[in-house]
mmCIF file of C-alpha atoms and ligand atoms in Angstrom:
data_model
loop_
_atom_site.group_PDB
_atom_site.id
_atom_site.type_symbol
_atom_site.label_atom_id
_atom_site.label_comp_id
_atom_site.label_asym_id
_atom_site.label_seq_id
_atom_site.Cartn_x
_atom_site.Cartn_y
_atom_site.Cartn_z
ATOM 1 C CA MET A 1 -56.117 32.352 -21.349
ATOM 2 C CA THR A 2 -55.202 28.928 -22.830
ATOM 3 C CA SER A 3 -57.739 26.257 -21.988
ATOM 4 C CA TRP A 4 -56.200 23.135 -20.553
ATOM 5 C CA ASN A 5 -57.663 19.696 -20.889
ATOM 6 C CA PRO A 6 -57.381 17.271 -17.948
ATOM 7 C CA VAL A 7 -57.447 13.642 -19.085
ATOM 8 C CA GLU A 8 -58.340 10.812 -16.744
ATOM 9 C CA VAL A 9 -55.667 8.169 -16.349
ATOM 10 C CA ASP A 10 -56.487 4.508 -15.794
ATOM 11 C CA VAL A 11 -53.214 3.154 -14.433
ATOM 12 C CA ALA A 12 -54.281 -0.457 -15.080
ATOM 13 C CA THR A 13 -54.299 0.098 -18.832
ATOM 14 C CA ALA A 14 -51.967 3.105 -19.285
ATOM 15 C CA GLY A 15 -49.244 2.479 -21.872
ATOM 16 C CA ALA A 16 -45.476 2.951 -21.786
ATOM 17 C CA ASP A 17 -45.827 6.511 -23.152
ATOM 18 C CA PHE A 18 -47.892 7.519 -20.123
ATOM 19 C CA TRP A 19 -45.393 6.009 -17.655
ATOM 20 C CA LYS A 20 -42.520 7.764 -19.395
ATOM 21 C CA ARG A 21 -44.281 11.144 -19.058
ATOM 22 C CA TYR A 22 -45.311 10.380 -15.495
ATOM 23 C CA HIS A 23 -41.867 9.357 -14.246
ATOM 24 C CA THR A 24 -40.214 12.350 -15.939
ATOM 25 C CA PHE A 25 -42.661 14.644 -14.143
ATOM 26 C CA ARG A 26 -42.176 12.767 -10.856
ATOM 27 C CA ARG A 27 -38.395 13.155 -11.136
ATOM 28 C CA LEU A 28 -38.767 16.874 -11.759
ATOM 29 C CA ARG A 29 -40.963 17.256 -8.669
ATOM 30 C CA HIS A 30 -38.573 15.155 -6.605
ATOM 31 C CA ALA A 31 -35.635 17.370 -7.618
ATOM 32 C CA GLU A 32 -37.709 20.370 -6.538
ATOM 33 C CA ARG A 33 -38.890 19.001 -3.178
ATOM 34 C CA ARG A 34 -36.304 16.478 -1.919
ATOM 35 C CA PRO A 35 -33.205 16.824 -4.140
ATOM 36 C CA ASP A 36 -30.869 15.084 -1.703
ATOM 37 C CA ASP A 37 -33.080 12.083 -0.965
ATOM 38 C CA PRO A 38 -33.115 8.768 -2.855
ATOM 39 C CA ILE A 39 -36.042 8.569 -5.263
ATOM 40 C CA THR A 40 -38.468 5.616 -5.194
ATOM 41 C CA PRO A 41 -37.672 3.412 -8.212
ATOM 42 C CA ASP A 42 -40.106 3.545 -11.173
ATOM 43 C CA GLU A 43 -41.084 -0.105 -10.883
ATOM 44 C CA VAL A 44 -41.986 0.282 -7.195
ATOM 45 C CA VAL A 45 -44.193 3.322 -7.875
ATOM 46 C CA GLU A 46 -45.845 1.605 -10.846
ATOM 47 C CA GLY A 47 -46.438 -1.604 -8.893
ATOM 48 C CA GLU A 48 -48.080 0.286 -6.041
ATOM 49 C CA MET A 49 -50.258 2.387 -8.342
ATOM 50 C CA LYS A 50 -51.367 -0.601 -10.405
ATOM 51 C CA ARG A 51 -52.229 -2.782 -7.424
ATOM 52 C CA VAL A 52 -56.026 -2.750 -6.933
ATOM 53 C CA ASP A 53 -56.794 -0.966 -3.675
ATOM 54 C CA PRO A 54 -59.576 -2.742 -1.797
ATOM 55 C CA HIS A 55 -59.958 0.041 0.780
ATOM 56 C CA GLU A 56 -59.532 3.334 -1.110
ATOM 57 C CA LEU A 57 -60.843 4.902 -4.304
ATOM 58 C CA HIS A 58 -58.326 6.777 -6.473
ATOM 59 C CA PHE A 59 -58.960 9.509 -9.074
ATOM 60 C CA ARG A 60 -56.042 10.371 -11.370
ATOM 61 C CA TYR A 61 -55.732 12.976 -14.127
ATOM 62 C CA GLU A 62 -52.958 14.511 -16.206
ATOM 63 C CA ILE A 63 -52.578 17.621 -18.296
ATOM 64 C CA SER A 64 -50.000 16.996 -20.998
ATOM 65 C CA LYS A 65 -48.922 18.722 -24.163
ATOM 66 C CA GLY A 66 -46.624 17.537 -26.946
ATOM 67 C CA GLY A 67 -45.710 14.370 -25.022
ATOM 68 C CA GLN A 68 -44.757 16.317 -21.866
ATOM 69 C CA MET A 69 -46.690 16.169 -18.627
ATOM 70 C CA LEU A 70 -47.430 19.670 -17.370
ATOM 71 C CA SER A 71 -49.565 18.752 -14.385
ATOM 72 C CA TRP A 72 -50.629 15.745 -12.336
ATOM 73 C CA PHE A 73 -53.722 15.592 -10.120
ATOM 74 C CA SER A 74 -54.706 12.720 -7.891
ATOM 75 C CA ALA A 75 -57.362 12.327 -5.216
ATOM 76 C CA GLY A 76 -58.422 9.556 -2.891
ATOM 77 C CA ALA A 77 -61.245 8.651 -0.550
ATOM 78 C CA THR A 78 -62.363 5.721 1.573
ATOM 79 C CA ARG A 79 -64.036 3.070 -0.571
ATOM 80 C CA PRO A 80 -67.722 2.495 0.276
ATOM 81 C CA GLY A 81 -67.983 -0.337 2.761
ATOM 82 C CA ALA A 82 -64.279 -0.253 3.726
ATOM 83 C CA PRO A 83 -63.408 -0.002 7.442
ATOM 84 C CA GLY A 84 -64.026 3.537 8.705
ATOM 85 C CA TYR A 85 -66.267 4.441 5.762
ATOM 86 C CA ASP A 86 -69.118 5.766 7.899
ATOM 87 C CA THR A 87 -67.084 8.575 9.466
ATOM 88 C CA ASN A 88 -64.854 9.250 6.419
ATOM 89 C CA LYS A 89 -67.383 9.125 3.581
ATOM 90 C CA HIS A 90 -67.732 12.905 3.238
ATOM 91 C CA LEU A 91 -64.006 13.460 2.788
ATOM 92 C CA LEU A 92 -61.913 13.693 -0.375
ATOM 93 C CA TRP A 93 -58.126 14.166 -0.194
ATOM 94 C CA ALA A 94 -56.500 15.744 -3.255
ATOM 95 C CA ASP A 95 -52.999 16.556 -4.426
ATOM 96 C CA GLY A 96 -52.016 18.487 -7.517
ATOM 97 C CA SER A 97 -48.853 19.940 -8.934
ATOM 98 C CA VAL A 98 -47.811 21.858 -12.017
ATOM 99 C CA HIS A 99 -44.475 21.683 -13.886
ATOM 100 C CA LYS A 100 -42.371 24.459 -12.412
ATOM 101 C CA ASP A 101 -41.779 26.126 -15.806
ATOM 102 C CA HIS A 102 -45.521 26.282 -16.512
ATOM 103 C CA ARG A 103 -46.936 27.836 -13.337
ATOM 104 C CA ARG A 104 -49.103 30.972 -13.098
ATOM 105 C CA ARG A 105 -50.752 30.233 -16.432
ATOM 106 C CA GLY A 106 -54.022 28.939 -15.067
ATOM 107 C CA ILE A 107 -53.223 25.216 -15.112
ATOM 108 C CA GLY A 108 -53.755 24.745 -11.361
ATOM 109 C CA ARG A 109 -57.201 26.338 -11.429
ATOM 110 C CA THR A 110 -58.286 23.838 -14.102
ATOM 111 C CA TRP A 111 -58.581 21.296 -11.269
ATOM 112 C CA ILE A 112 -61.396 23.256 -9.598
ATOM 113 C CA PRO A 113 -64.330 22.133 -11.815
ATOM 114 C CA LEU A 114 -62.878 18.645 -11.965
ATOM 115 C CA THR A 115 -62.698 18.433 -8.133
ATOM 116 C CA LEU A 116 -66.308 19.677 -7.909
ATOM 117 C CA GLU A 117 -67.384 17.038 -10.387
ATOM 118 C CA ILE A 118 -65.667 14.247 -8.419
ATOM 119 C CA MET A 119 -67.203 15.551 -5.180
ATOM 120 C CA ASP A 120 -70.729 15.776 -6.615
ATOM 121 C CA ARG A 121 -70.514 12.368 -8.264
ATOM 122 C CA ASN A 122 -69.482 10.674 -4.990
ATOM 123 C CA GLY A 123 -71.176 12.834 -2.363
ATOM 124 C CA TYR A 124 -67.967 14.275 -0.834
ATOM 125 C CA THR A 125 -68.618 17.552 1.003
ATOM 126 C CA THR A 126 -65.072 18.538 2.007
ATOM 127 C CA VAL A 127 -61.767 18.312 0.158
ATOM 128 C CA GLY A 128 -58.371 18.409 1.855
ATOM 129 C CA MET A 129 -55.036 19.337 0.271
ATOM 130 C CA GLY A 130 -51.598 19.576 1.828
ATOM 131 C CA THR A 131 -48.535 21.573 0.895
ATOM 132 C CA GLU A 132 -45.086 22.510 2.172
ATOM 133 C CA GLU A 133 -44.233 24.798 -0.731
ATOM 134 C CA PRO A 134 -44.744 28.585 -0.902
ATOM 135 C CA SER A 135 -46.519 28.275 -4.276
ATOM 136 C CA GLY A 136 -48.923 25.724 -2.770
ATOM 137 C CA HIS A 137 -49.764 27.968 0.203
ATOM 138 C CA ALA A 138 -50.351 30.947 -2.097
ATOM 139 C CA PHE A 139 -52.575 28.915 -4.427
ATOM 140 C CA LEU A 140 -54.633 27.286 -1.640
ATOM 141 C CA LYS A 141 -55.196 30.667 0.074
ATOM 142 C CA TRP A 142 -56.213 32.149 -3.280
ATOM 143 C CA LEU A 143 -58.665 29.251 -3.614
ATOM 144 C CA GLY A 144 -60.220 30.132 -0.240
ATOM 145 C CA ALA A 145 -59.128 26.936 1.523
ATOM 146 C CA GLU A 146 -58.288 27.130 5.231
ATOM 147 C CA ALA A 147 -55.163 25.744 6.923
ATOM 148 C CA LYS A 148 -56.531 23.228 9.436
ATOM 149 C CA LEU A 149 -53.487 21.272 10.603
ATOM 150 C CA THR A 150 -49.825 22.240 10.664
ATOM 151 C CA GLY A 151 -47.026 19.783 10.900
ATOM 152 C CA ALA A 152 -43.483 19.101 9.888
ATOM 153 C CA GLU A 153 -41.181 16.460 8.621
ATOM 154 C CA ASN A 154 -38.543 16.124 11.352
ATOM 155 C CA ARG A 155 -35.189 14.440 10.900
ATOM 156 C CA LEU A 156 -32.673 12.927 13.280
ATOM 157 C CA LYS A 157 -29.000 12.796 12.300
ATOM 158 C CA LEU A 158 -27.737 9.533 13.746
ATOM 159 C CA ALA A 159 -24.145 10.756 14.010
ATOM 160 C CA ASP A 160 -25.301 13.387 16.524
ATOM 161 C CA VAL A 161 -27.364 11.113 18.771
ATOM 162 C CA ASP A 162 -26.355 10.744 22.433
ATOM 163 C CA TRP A 163 -26.291 6.928 22.454
ATOM 164 C CA ALA A 164 -25.443 6.784 26.164
ATOM 165 C CA MET A 165 -28.667 8.689 26.845
ATOM 166 C CA MET A 166 -30.563 6.246 24.591
ATOM 167 C CA ARG A 167 -29.225 3.330 26.641
ATOM 168 C CA ARG A 168 -30.237 5.117 29.843
ATOM 169 C CA TRP A 169 -33.802 5.521 28.492
ATOM 170 C CA VAL A 170 -33.898 1.811 27.726
ATOM 171 C CA ASP A 171 -32.522 0.888 31.189
ATOM 172 C CA GLU A 172 -35.036 3.153 32.923
ATOM 173 C CA GLY A 173 -37.978 1.533 31.099
ATOM 174 C CA PRO A 174 -38.248 -1.756 33.051
ATOM 175 C CA ARG A 175 -37.136 -0.013 36.256
ATOM 176 C CA ARG A 176 -40.107 2.360 36.118
ATOM 177 C CA SER A 177 -42.519 -0.271 34.767
ATOM 178 C CA PRO A 178 -41.355 -3.600 36.237
ATOM 179 C CA VAL A 179 -44.443 -5.613 35.248
ATOM 180 C CA THR A 180 -44.598 -4.292 31.673
ATOM 181 C CA LYS A 181 -43.483 -6.705 28.934
ATOM 182 C CA PHE A 182 -41.426 -5.441 25.967
ATOM 183 C CA GLU A 183 -42.006 -7.018 22.520
ATOM 184 C CA SER A 184 -40.091 -6.550 19.282
ATOM 185 C CA TYR A 185 -40.878 -7.804 15.760
ATOM 186 C CA ASP A 186 -38.790 -7.499 12.594
ATOM 187 C CA GLY A 187 -40.011 -7.973 9.025
ATOM 188 C CA ARG A 188 -43.770 -8.443 9.411
ATOM 189 C CA LEU A 189 -46.029 -8.726 12.456
ATOM 190 C CA PRO A 190 -47.084 -12.355 12.891
ATOM 191 C CA GLU A 191 -50.563 -12.818 11.384
ATOM 192 C CA PRO A 192 -52.079 -14.568 14.436
ATOM 193 C CA MET A 193 -51.523 -11.445 16.584
ATOM 194 C CA LEU A 194 -53.318 -9.037 14.192
ATOM 195 C CA ASP A 195 -56.816 -9.552 15.638
ATOM 196 C CA ASP A 196 -55.530 -8.425 19.022
ATOM 197 C CA TYR A 197 -53.149 -5.748 17.712
ATOM 198 C CA CYS A 198 -55.385 -3.902 15.223
ATOM 199 C CA PRO A 199 -58.084 -2.546 17.577
ATOM 200 C CA GLN A 200 -55.422 -1.450 20.038
ATOM 201 C CA LEU A 201 -53.400 0.265 17.284
ATOM 202 C CA SER A 202 -56.568 1.963 15.977
ATOM 203 C CA SER A 203 -57.438 3.337 19.392
ATOM 204 C CA LEU A 204 -53.913 4.720 19.818
ATOM 205 C CA LEU A 205 -53.910 6.236 16.302
ATOM 206 C CA ASN A 206 -57.132 8.073 17.098
ATOM 207 C CA THR A 207 -55.447 9.856 20.023
ATOM 208 C CA MET A 208 -53.213 11.799 17.572
ATOM 209 C CA PRO A 209 -53.987 15.529 17.539
ATOM 210 C CA PHE A 210 -55.709 16.654 14.337
ATOM 211 C CA GLU A 211 -56.134 20.327 15.330
ATOM 212 C CA ASN A 212 -59.020 21.741 13.284
ATOM 213 C CA LEU A 213 -58.933 19.155 10.528
ATOM 214 C CA ASP A 214 -62.276 17.625 9.578
ATOM 215 C CA HIS A 215 -61.367 13.943 9.821
ATOM 216 C CA GLY A 216 -63.025 10.587 10.328
ATOM 217 C CA GLU A 217 -62.055 7.724 12.590
ATOM 218 C CA ILE A 218 -58.938 5.728 11.693
ATOM 219 C CA VAL A 219 -59.922 2.057 11.588
ATOM 220 C CA VAL A 220 -57.100 -0.425 10.994
ATOM 221 C CA THR A 221 -58.210 -4.040 10.562
ATOM 222 C CA PRO A 222 -56.144 -7.175 9.880
ATOM 223 C CA ALA A 223 -57.244 -6.957 6.193
ATOM 224 C CA ILE A 224 -55.883 -3.394 5.999
ATOM 225 C CA LEU A 225 -52.571 -4.390 7.571
ATOM 226 C CA LEU A 226 -52.226 -7.438 5.270
ATOM 227 C CA GLU A 227 -52.840 -5.213 2.250
ATOM 228 C CA TRP A 228 -50.239 -2.801 3.571
ATOM 229 C CA PHE A 229 -47.739 -5.676 4.008
ATOM 230 C CA ALA A 230 -48.445 -6.840 0.417
ATOM 231 C CA ARG A 231 -47.636 -3.304 -0.778
ATOM 232 C CA MET A 232 -44.430 -3.351 1.298
ATOM 233 C CA ASP A 233 -43.494 -6.619 -0.454
ATOM 234 C CA LEU A 234 -43.539 -4.780 -3.806
ATOM 235 C CA SER A 235 -40.594 -2.635 -2.736
ATOM 236 C CA GLY A 236 -38.915 -5.050 -0.347
ATOM 237 C CA GLN A 237 -39.714 -2.770 2.601
ATOM 238 C CA VAL A 238 -38.916 -4.155 6.029
ATOM 239 C CA GLY A 239 -41.030 -3.231 9.053
ATOM 240 C CA HIS A 240 -39.908 -3.048 12.674
ATOM 241 C CA TRP A 241 -42.412 -2.948 15.521
ATOM 242 C CA MET A 242 -41.835 -2.555 19.220
ATOM 243 C CA MET A 243 -44.547 -2.467 21.868
ATOM 244 C CA THR A 244 -45.084 -2.544 25.606
ATOM 245 C CA ARG A 245 -47.767 -4.794 27.082
ATOM 246 C CA GLU A 246 -49.336 -4.634 30.516
ATOM 247 C CA PRO A 247 -50.025 -7.810 32.561
ATOM 248 C CA ASP A 248 -53.718 -7.837 31.476
ATOM 249 C CA GLY A 249 -52.606 -8.031 27.811
ATOM 250 C CA THR A 250 -53.289 -4.357 27.002
ATOM 251 C CA ILE A 251 -50.776 -2.827 24.604
ATOM 252 C CA SER A 252 -49.720 0.352 26.406
ATOM 253 C CA GLY A 253 -47.266 1.698 23.811
ATOM 254 C CA ILE A 254 -46.305 1.151 20.179
ATOM 255 C CA THR A 255 -43.605 2.370 17.822
ATOM 256 C CA ASP A 256 -42.879 1.292 14.257
ATOM 257 C CA MET A 257 -40.218 2.011 11.649
ATOM 258 C CA PHE A 258 -39.826 1.077 7.986
ATOM 259 C CA TYR A 259 -36.677 0.457 6.002
ATOM 260 C CA ALA A 260 -36.659 0.454 2.200
ATOM 261 C CA PRO A 261 -33.643 -0.990 0.347
ATOM 262 C CA TYR A 262 -33.677 1.891 -2.176
ATOM 263 C CA SER A 263 -33.257 4.356 0.712
ATOM 264 C CA PRO A 264 -30.454 2.869 2.834
ATOM 265 C CA ASN A 265 -29.472 6.216 4.354
ATOM 266 C CA ILE A 266 -32.917 7.487 5.402
ATOM 267 C CA VAL A 267 -35.152 5.262 7.555
ATOM 268 C CA HIS A 268 -38.796 6.160 8.204
ATOM 269 C CA GLN A 269 -40.253 6.395 11.647
ATOM 270 C CA GLY A 270 -43.971 5.623 11.462
ATOM 271 C CA PHE A 271 -46.320 5.941 14.382
ATOM 272 C CA THR A 272 -45.483 6.132 18.090
ATOM 273 C CA GLY A 273 -48.265 6.138 20.654
ATOM 274 C CA VAL A 274 -48.674 5.562 24.387
ATOM 275 C CA ARG A 275 -52.109 5.052 25.940
ATOM 276 C CA GLY A 276 -53.344 7.973 28.035
ATOM 277 C CA ASP A 277 -53.496 5.843 31.193
ATOM 278 C CA ALA A 278 -49.866 4.685 30.731
ATOM 279 C CA ARG A 279 -48.281 8.081 30.076
ATOM 280 C CA GLY A 280 -45.687 9.599 32.410
ATOM 281 C CA ARG A 281 -43.766 6.331 32.973
ATOM 282 C CA GLY A 282 -41.165 6.817 30.235
ATOM 283 C CA LEU A 283 -42.670 4.197 27.889
ATOM 284 C CA GLY A 284 -42.388 6.509 24.861
ATOM 285 C CA LYS A 285 -38.695 7.121 25.571
ATOM 286 C CA TRP A 286 -38.064 3.407 26.216
ATOM 287 C CA LEU A 287 -39.702 2.396 22.907
ATOM 288 C CA LYS A 288 -38.054 5.079 20.772
ATOM 289 C CA ALA A 289 -34.601 4.607 22.246
ATOM 290 C CA ALA A 290 -34.763 0.797 21.952
ATOM 291 C CA MET A 291 -35.843 1.135 18.305
ATOM 292 C CA ALA A 292 -33.075 3.658 17.510
ATOM 293 C CA ILE A 293 -30.391 1.385 19.025
ATOM 294 C CA HIS A 294 -31.800 -1.678 17.216
ATOM 295 C CA LEU A 295 -31.980 -0.011 13.785
ATOM 296 C CA ARG A 296 -28.529 1.535 14.080
ATOM 297 C CA GLU A 297 -27.158 -1.980 14.582
ATOM 298 C CA LEU A 298 -29.243 -3.467 11.763
ATOM 299 C CA TYR A 299 -28.607 -0.748 9.190
ATOM 300 C CA PRO A 300 -25.049 0.613 9.422
ATOM 301 C CA LYS A 301 -25.594 2.741 6.289
ATOM 302 C CA ALA A 302 -28.475 4.651 7.907
ATOM 303 C CA GLU A 303 -27.611 8.303 8.487
ATOM 304 C CA TRP A 304 -31.049 9.785 9.185
ATOM 305 C CA PHE A 305 -34.391 8.886 10.719
ATOM 306 C CA THR A 306 -37.331 10.864 9.357
ATOM 307 C CA THR A 307 -40.831 11.337 10.778
ATOM 308 C CA ASP A 308 -43.923 13.533 10.388
ATOM 309 C CA ASN A 309 -45.509 15.215 13.396
ATOM 310 C CA ALA A 310 -48.369 17.609 14.011
ATOM 311 C CA SER A 311 -47.052 20.890 15.474
ATOM 312 C CA SER A 312 -49.508 20.495 18.370
ATOM 313 C CA ASN A 313 -48.233 17.039 19.395
ATOM 314 C CA ALA A 314 -46.285 18.323 22.395
ATOM 315 C CA PRO A 315 -45.508 14.975 24.115
ATOM 316 C CA MET A 316 -44.167 13.407 20.907
ATOM 317 C CA LEU A 317 -42.194 16.508 19.951
ATOM 318 C CA ALA A 318 -40.699 16.704 23.447
ATOM 319 C CA ILE A 319 -39.246 13.186 23.141
ATOM 320 C CA ASN A 320 -38.165 13.734 19.525
ATOM 321 C CA THR A 321 -36.438 17.032 20.348
ATOM 322 C CA LYS A 322 -34.553 15.406 23.240
ATOM 323 C CA MET A 323 -33.389 12.641 20.864
ATOM 324 C CA GLY A 324 -32.139 15.327 18.456
ATOM 325 C CA PHE A 325 -34.880 15.401 15.781
ATOM 326 C CA ARG A 326 -34.898 18.783 14.024
ATOM 327 C CA THR A 327 -37.481 20.387 11.719
ATOM 328 C CA TYR A 328 -36.743 19.592 8.080
ATOM 329 C CA ARG A 329 -39.862 20.850 6.227
ATOM 330 C CA VAL A 330 -42.963 22.545 7.612
ATOM 331 C CA GLY A 331 -46.321 21.965 5.950
ATOM 332 C CA SER A 332 -50.066 22.525 6.338
ATOM 333 C CA GLU A 333 -53.168 20.582 5.537
ATOM 334 C CA TYR A 334 -55.899 22.790 4.082
ATOM 335 C CA GLN A 335 -59.598 22.042 3.634
ATOM 336 C CA ILE A 336 -62.489 23.655 1.770
ATOM 337 C CA THR A 337 -66.108 22.579 1.571
ATOM 338 C CA ARG A 338 -67.808 21.656 -1.681
ATOM 339 C CA ASP A 339 -70.110 24.697 -1.371
ATOM 340 C CA GLN A 340 -67.240 27.134 -0.705
ATOM 341 C CA LEU A 341 -65.339 25.714 -3.690
ATOM 342 C CA ALA A 342 -68.421 25.979 -5.926
ATOM 343 C CA GLY A 343 -68.870 29.600 -4.768
ATOM 344 C CA ARG A 344 -65.253 30.409 -5.558
ATOM 345 C CA PHE A 345 -65.554 28.784 -8.990
ATOM 346 C CA LYS A 346 -68.623 30.882 -9.783
ATOM 347 C CA GLU A 347 -66.884 34.036 -8.583
ATOM 348 C CA LEU A 348 -63.873 33.314 -10.814
ATOM 349 C CA ALA A 349 -66.102 32.653 -13.829
ATOM 350 C CA ASN A 350 -67.836 36.025 -13.261
ATOM 351 C CA THR A 351 -64.542 37.970 -13.050
ATOM 352 C CA ARG A 352 -63.169 36.633 -16.316
HETATM 353 C C1 LIG B 1 -49.954 25.161 -6.437
HETATM 354 C C2 LIG B 1 -49.799 24.944 -7.934
HETATM 355 C C3 LIG B 1 -50.460 23.614 -8.281
HETATM 356 C C4 LIG B 1 -50.504 26.093 -8.668
HETATM 357 O O1 LIG B 1 -50.460 25.850 -10.070
HETATM 358 P P1 LIG B 1 -50.575 27.064 -11.158
HETATM 359 O O2 LIG B 1 -50.851 26.448 -12.466
HETATM 360 O O3 LIG B 1 -49.410 27.964 -11.021
HETATM 361 O O4 LIG B 1 -51.913 27.800 -10.625
HETATM 362 P P2 LIG B 1 -52.737 28.952 -11.349
HETATM 363 O O5 LIG B 1 -51.936 29.553 -12.473
HETATM 364 O O6 LIG B 1 -54.069 28.384 -11.742
HETATM 365 O O7 LIG B 1 -52.900 29.990 -10.170
HETATM 366 C C5 LIG B 1 -54.129 30.455 -9.670
HETATM 367 C C6 LIG B 1 -53.892 31.591 -8.699
HETATM 368 O O8 LIG B 1 -53.243 31.136 -7.514
HETATM 369 C C7 LIG B 1 -52.361 32.146 -6.984
HETATM 370 N N1 LIG B 1 -50.968 31.644 -6.992
HETATM 371 C C8 LIG B 1 -50.542 30.472 -7.550
HETATM 372 N N2 LIG B 1 -49.207 30.329 -7.354
HETATM 373 C C9 LIG B 1 -48.786 31.432 -6.699
HETATM 374 C C10 LIG B 1 -47.521 31.872 -6.219
HETATM 375 N N3 LIG B 1 -46.413 31.126 -6.429
HETATM 376 N N4 LIG B 1 -47.454 33.060 -5.584
HETATM 377 C C11 LIG B 1 -48.550 33.822 -5.381
HETATM 378 N N5 LIG B 1 -49.796 33.459 -5.835
HETATM 379 C C12 LIG B 1 -49.902 32.281 -6.478
HETATM 380 C C13 LIG B 1 -52.482 33.330 -7.925
HETATM 381 O O9 LIG B 1 -53.480 34.214 -7.419
HETATM 382 C C14 LIG B 1 -52.936 32.659 -9.219
HETATM 383 O O10 LIG B 1 -53.654 33.539 -10.062
HETATM 384 P P3 LIG B 1 -52.833 34.647 -10.928
HETATM 385 O O11 LIG B 1 -51.635 33.979 -11.524
HETATM 386 O O12 LIG B 1 -53.845 35.064 -11.983
HETATM 387 O O13 LIG B 1 -52.467 35.722 -9.984
HETATM 388 C C15 LIG B 1 -48.290 24.954 -8.340
HETATM 389 O O14 LIG B 1 -47.683 26.131 -7.886
HETATM 390 C C16 LIG B 1 -47.505 23.779 -7.800
HETATM 391 O O15 LIG B 1 -47.402 22.743 -8.436
HETATM 392 N N6 LIG B 1 -46.931 23.916 -6.556
HETATM 393 C C17 LIG B 1 -46.257 22.794 -5.896
HETATM 394 C C18 LIG B 1 -47.252 21.692 -5.478
HETATM 395 C C19 LIG B 1 -48.183 22.151 -4.379
HETATM 396 O O16 LIG B 1 -47.805 22.737 -3.380
HETATM 397 N N7 LIG B 1 -49.487 21.862 -4.540
HETATM 398 C C20 LIG B 1 -50.457 22.243 -3.533
HETATM 399 C C21 LIG B 1 -51.844 22.026 -3.938
HETATM 400 S S1 LIG B 1 -52.345 20.371 -3.597
#
C-alpha cells in the first residue's frame, strides 16, 4: 500500500500555493455535499482561518501530491484556560475528508496515528467525528467509533409557509403571557447587555439534548460573543436575536438567526431555547413565528431557512415540523476513546 505523508499546515504563514490547493479541494467537497447551495467565498474562509482564536486550539494537516490536495484533516479543542475548559479538556473534535477519486486507498486511515499523537500530546481521551455521508459512516464504523448523537439539517421553504398561522402564533404570544416582554435586536446585540445575556444563554444552551455524546458544559461569555461578532464582521454576516423576558428580568426564551450576504437565498436559524419553567405557554412558537415574519420582510430574496436539530429534540422538532421544516440531510456524531483507537491501530498494524 502507498504510504501517505500528512503535512501540518500553519495557516498564518501558508503561501498562495497552499490556498489554491485548499480552495480547489473545498470546492470539490462542496459540489459533493451541497451542490445547490452558495459557497462561502475564499476570502471569508481564509480570513476566519487566519484569525487567531483565543478560545480554541486548531490542528490542521493536508495530504497532497503533485500540487493537488488529496485529503484535509482538521481538529479542534477548547484552549487551556478558555471558558468551559474544565469540563471540555478531555475532548478533541476532528473532521477529515479524502478527494472522491482517491478513496479506498488507505488515505483516511493515515489520520489514525496522527490523531493519537495529537491526543497524547494534549491529554485528550476522546475524539468525536461527525458525518452525513455513507462513506463516512462506513469508515467510522470500520474504525470502531460509536454513533452517539443523531441529528439532521432541516429546511423550511418560505413559499410553503402558512403565514396566517405564523401571525396567529405571534398574536397568541402576549395573550397567553401578558406580563412577558418581547425584545428584538438586529445586527449585533448591544454590548452593555452581554453580561446579563451570556449566563442566561449558556444555561439555555445546556438544556439541549446530547443523547449519548460525551460533552462538556457550554460556557458563553461576553468575550466569546465579541469574538464571534468579530468573525461575523469578516463576512458581513448580520445577526437577528429575539427574546422573551419575565417581569423579574429572567430571559425565558431566545431565538437567533444569521444572514450572510453571499447566501441571500438560504438564511441560518441558530439556537432556539425556552426555559423549562416557561414551557407550555407558546413562547417557542411566538419567537420563531415573529422571527420568520421579520426576516421574510427584511430579506425578500430568502427562499429557505436552514437549521440543525438533534433527532431527540422533540419539542423543537414539533414546532419546526408545524412551521413546515423538512429533513434535508441526516447525520451522526461518532466518538471513540484514545485507548480504543490505539487498540484498533495496533490491530490494523498486526493484520498488515
Ligand atoms: C471517510 C473517508 C475520509 C475515508 O477515506 P478513505 O481514504 O477512503 O479511507 P481508507 O481507504 O483508509 O478506508 C479504511 C477502511 O474504511 C472502510 N471504508 C471506507 N470507505 C468506505 C465505503 N465507502 N464503504 C465501505 N467501507 C468503507 C473500509 O473498510 C476501508 O478499508 P478497505 O478499503 O481496505 O476495505 C472518505 O470516504 C471521505 O472523505 N468521506 C466524506 C467525508 C466524511 O464523511 N468524513 C467522515 C470522517 S470525519
